[in-house]
Amino acid sequence: QVQLVESGGGSVQAGGSLRLSCEASRITSSINTMGWYRQAPGKQRELVALSFSSGITRYSDSVKGRFTISRDNTKNIWYLQMLSLKPDDTAVYYCNFAARGINYWGQGTRVTVSS
């Protein structure tokens, strides 16, 4: 079973930056999608960014140009570099790994952006 461990959340002021990391163990499929989602208080979980094993990336409109997803396939780690953070980015961020029709989730890491 794939296990995901996240790190890197915290509290910053608006305009600051953070980098989230997610390390996966027991990955057996090289065809996969690594991603980040977030859930703000009282809201549904939403997609933030995806990185496909083909090299393609996708971002939600709300973070495009500010966030960057990257991956290190040799270490099974992916990152979310977040720049120019806004109070609206405050949420619990979850990493996601998808392969062979199965989704795996990290435990979540809290990001708080104060104005």
PDB file of C-alpha atoms in Angstrom:
ATOM      1  CA  GLN A   1       0.000   0.000   0.000  1.00  0.00           C
ATOM      2  CA  VAL A   2       1.266   3.449  -0.948  1.00  0.00           C
ATOM      3  CA  GLN A   3       1.846   5.733   2.032  1.00  0.00           C
ATOM      4  CA  LEU A   4       2.231   9.469   1.808  1.00  0.00           C
ATOM      5  CA  VAL A   5       3.917  11.753   4.325  1.00  0.00           C
ATOM      6  CA  GLU A   6       3.543  15.504   3.999  1.00  0.00           C
ATOM      7  CA  SER A   7       5.602  18.280   5.456  1.00  0.00           C
ATOM      8  CA  GLY A   8       6.135  21.995   5.144  1.00  0.00           C
ATOM      9  CA  GLY A   9       2.955  23.709   6.266  1.00  0.00           C
ATOM     10  CA  GLY A  10       2.901  26.659   8.601  1.00  0.00           C
ATOM     11  CA  SER A  11       1.848  30.237   9.134  1.00  0.00           C
ATOM     12  CA  VAL A  12       2.996  33.152   7.007  1.00  0.00           C
ATOM     13  CA  GLN A  13       1.934  36.683   6.266  1.00  0.00           C
ATOM     14  CA  ALA A  14       0.341  37.624   2.997  1.00  0.00           C
ATOM     15  CA  GLY A  15       2.939  37.853   0.270  1.00  0.00           C
ATOM     16  CA  GLY A  16       5.090  35.191   1.881  1.00  0.00           C
ATOM     17  CA  SER A  17       6.045  31.799   0.578  1.00  0.00           C
ATOM     18  CA  LEU A  18       6.028  28.184   1.674  1.00  0.00           C
ATOM     19  CA  ARG A  19       7.056  24.893   0.159  1.00  0.00           C
ATOM     20  CA  LEU A  20       5.145  21.708   0.819  1.00  0.00           C
ATOM     21  CA  SER A  21       6.642  18.271   0.330  1.00  0.00           C
ATOM     22  CA  CYS A  22       5.079  14.871  -0.017  1.00  0.00           C
ATOM     23  CA  GLU A  23       7.068  11.669   0.094  1.00  0.00           C
ATOM     24  CA  ALA A  24       5.562   8.429  -1.080  1.00  0.00           C
ATOM     25  CA  SER A  25       6.607   4.941  -0.180  1.00  0.00           C
ATOM     26  CA  ARG A  26       5.874   1.677  -1.973  1.00  0.00           C
ATOM     27  CA  ILE A  27       5.257   3.215  -5.383  1.00  0.00           C
ATOM     28  CA  THR A  28       5.216   0.482  -7.998  1.00  0.00           C
ATOM     29  CA  SER A  29       3.739   2.299 -10.988  1.00  0.00           C
ATOM     30  CA  SER A  30       5.753   4.755 -13.044  1.00  0.00           C
ATOM     31  CA  ILE A  31       2.523   5.923 -14.715  1.00  0.00           C
ATOM     32  CA  ASN A  32       0.916   8.092 -12.103  1.00  0.00           C
ATOM     33  CA  THR A  33      -0.369  11.475 -11.099  1.00  0.00           C
ATOM     34  CA  MET A  34       0.988  13.414  -8.135  1.00  0.00           C
ATOM     35  CA  GLY A  35      -1.070  16.279  -6.906  1.00  0.00           C
ATOM     36  CA  TRP A  36      -2.075  18.747  -4.272  1.00  0.00           C
ATOM     37  CA  TYR A  37      -5.556  19.572  -3.054  1.00  0.00           C
ATOM     38  CA  ARG A  38      -6.757  21.866  -0.325  1.00  0.00           C
ATOM     39  CA  GLN A  39      -9.741  22.270   1.920  1.00  0.00           C
ATOM     40  CA  ALA A  40     -10.583  25.570   3.528  1.00  0.00           C
ATOM     41  CA  PRO A  41     -12.861  25.755   6.584  1.00  0.00           C
ATOM     42  CA  GLY A  42     -16.460  25.194   5.565  1.00  0.00           C
ATOM     43  CA  LYS A  43     -15.572  24.440   1.967  1.00  0.00           C
ATOM     44  CA  GLN A  44     -15.138  21.355  -0.157  1.00  0.00           C
ATOM     45  CA  ARG A  45     -11.750  19.969  -1.016  1.00  0.00           C
ATOM     46  CA  GLU A  46     -10.490  21.468  -4.265  1.00  0.00           C
ATOM     47  CA  LEU A  47      -7.751  20.758  -6.731  1.00  0.00           C
ATOM     48  CA  VAL A  48      -4.667  22.943  -6.505  1.00  0.00           C
ATOM     49  CA  ALA A  49      -2.133  21.366  -8.864  1.00  0.00           C
ATOM     50  CA  LEU A  50      -1.397  18.119 -10.682  1.00  0.00           C
ATOM     51  CA  SER A  51       1.778  16.648 -12.094  1.00  0.00           C
ATOM     52  CA  PHE A  52       1.385  13.811 -14.561  1.00  0.00           C
ATOM     53  CA  SER A  53       4.141  11.308 -15.180  1.00  0.00           C
ATOM     54  CA  SER A  54       4.077  12.505 -18.809  1.00  0.00           C
ATOM     55  CA  GLY A  55       5.487  15.797 -17.610  1.00  0.00           C
ATOM     56  CA  ILE A  56       2.291  17.778 -17.981  1.00  0.00           C
ATOM     57  CA  THR A  57       1.158  19.965 -15.094  1.00  0.00           C
ATOM     58  CA  ARG A  58      -2.184  21.556 -14.349  1.00  0.00           C
ATOM     59  CA  TYR A  59      -3.166  24.295 -11.937  1.00  0.00           C
ATOM     60  CA  SER A  60      -6.359  25.761 -10.636  1.00  0.00           C
ATOM     61  CA  ASP A  61      -6.978  29.277 -11.871  1.00  0.00           C
ATOM     62  CA  SER A  62      -6.712  30.633  -8.336  1.00  0.00           C
ATOM     63  CA  VAL A  63      -3.062  29.593  -7.965  1.00  0.00           C
ATOM     64  CA  LYS A  64      -1.799  29.775 -11.529  1.00  0.00           C
ATOM     65  CA  GLY A  65       1.322  31.880 -11.734  1.00  0.00           C
ATOM     66  CA  ARG A  66       1.926  31.726  -7.987  1.00  0.00           C
ATOM     67  CA  PHE A  67       2.248  28.017  -7.219  1.00  0.00           C
ATOM     68  CA  THR A  68       4.535  25.482  -8.852  1.00  0.00           C
ATOM     69  CA  ILE A  69       4.299  21.735  -8.593  1.00  0.00           C
ATOM     70  CA  SER A  70       7.399  19.666  -9.192  1.00  0.00           C
ATOM     71  CA  ARG A  71       8.428  16.087  -8.691  1.00  0.00           C
ATOM     72  CA  ASP A  72      11.534  14.015  -8.152  1.00  0.00           C
ATOM     73  CA  ASN A  73      10.768  10.563  -9.501  1.00  0.00           C
ATOM     74  CA  THR A  74      14.043   9.152  -8.229  1.00  0.00           C
ATOM     75  CA  LYS A  75      12.995   9.905  -4.658  1.00  0.00           C
ATOM     76  CA  ASN A  76       9.206   9.637  -5.052  1.00  0.00           C
ATOM     77  CA  ILE A  77       8.807  13.128  -3.660  1.00  0.00           C
ATOM     78  CA  TRP A  78       6.765  16.002  -5.036  1.00  0.00           C
ATOM     79  CA  TYR A  79       6.611  19.583  -3.982  1.00  0.00           C
ATOM     80  CA  LEU A  80       4.319  22.559  -4.048  1.00  0.00           C
ATOM     81  CA  GLN A  81       6.172  25.847  -4.076  1.00  0.00           C
ATOM     82  CA  MET A  82       3.768  28.587  -3.048  1.00  0.00           C
ATOM     83  CA  LEU A  83       4.648  32.215  -3.666  1.00  0.00           C
ATOM     84  CA  SER A  84       2.737  35.434  -3.100  1.00  0.00           C
ATOM     85  CA  LEU A  85       0.461  33.741  -0.633  1.00  0.00           C
ATOM     86  CA  LYS A  86      -2.921  35.275   0.068  1.00  0.00           C
ATOM     87  CA  PRO A  87      -5.293  34.873   3.020  1.00  0.00           C
ATOM     88  CA  ASP A  88      -7.601  32.958   0.648  1.00  0.00           C
ATOM     89  CA  ASP A  89      -4.894  30.294   0.389  1.00  0.00           C
ATOM     90  CA  THR A  90      -5.485  29.382   4.017  1.00  0.00           C
ATOM     91  CA  ALA A  91      -6.473  25.719   4.116  1.00  0.00           C
ATOM     92  CA  VAL A  92      -5.386  22.222   4.949  1.00  0.00           C
ATOM     93  CA  TYR A  93      -3.356  20.978   2.017  1.00  0.00           C
ATOM     94  CA  TYR A  94      -3.422  17.315   1.050  1.00  0.00           C
ATOM     95  CA  CYS A  95      -1.071  15.554  -1.292  1.00  0.00           C
ATOM     96  CA  ASN A  96      -2.504  12.921  -3.573  1.00  0.00           C
ATOM     97  CA  PHE A  97      -1.037  10.026  -5.513  1.00  0.00           C
ATOM     98  CA  ALA A  98      -3.082   8.299  -8.165  1.00  0.00           C
ATOM     99  CA  ALA A  99      -2.178   5.204 -10.130  1.00  0.00           C
ATOM    100  CA  ARG A 100      -4.102   2.279 -11.623  1.00  0.00           C
ATOM    101  CA  GLY A 101      -7.388   3.926 -10.679  1.00  0.00           C
ATOM    102  CA  ILE A 102      -6.535   4.165  -6.989  1.00  0.00           C
ATOM    103  CA  ASN A 103      -6.117   7.385  -5.036  1.00  0.00           C
ATOM    104  CA  TYR A 104      -3.944   7.758  -1.971  1.00  0.00           C
ATOM    105  CA  TRP A 105      -3.950  10.765   0.354  1.00  0.00           C
ATOM    106  CA  GLY A 106      -1.534  12.364   2.720  1.00  0.00           C
ATOM    107  CA  GLN A 107      -2.525  13.290   6.244  1.00  0.00           C
ATOM    108  CA  GLY A 108      -2.838  16.978   5.437  1.00  0.00           C
ATOM    109  CA  THR A 109      -0.761  19.952   6.461  1.00  0.00           C
ATOM    110  CA  ARG A 110      -2.178  23.278   7.539  1.00  0.00           C
ATOM    111  CA  VAL A 111      -1.275  26.512   5.792  1.00  0.00           C
ATOM    112  CA  THR A 112      -2.385  29.762   7.404  1.00  0.00           C
ATOM    113  CA  VAL A 113      -1.884  33.081   5.651  1.00  0.00           C
ATOM    114  CA  SER A 114      -2.546  36.208   7.670  1.00  0.00           C
ATOM    115  CA  SER A 115      -3.254  39.622   6.228  1.00  0.00           C
TER     116      SER A 115
END
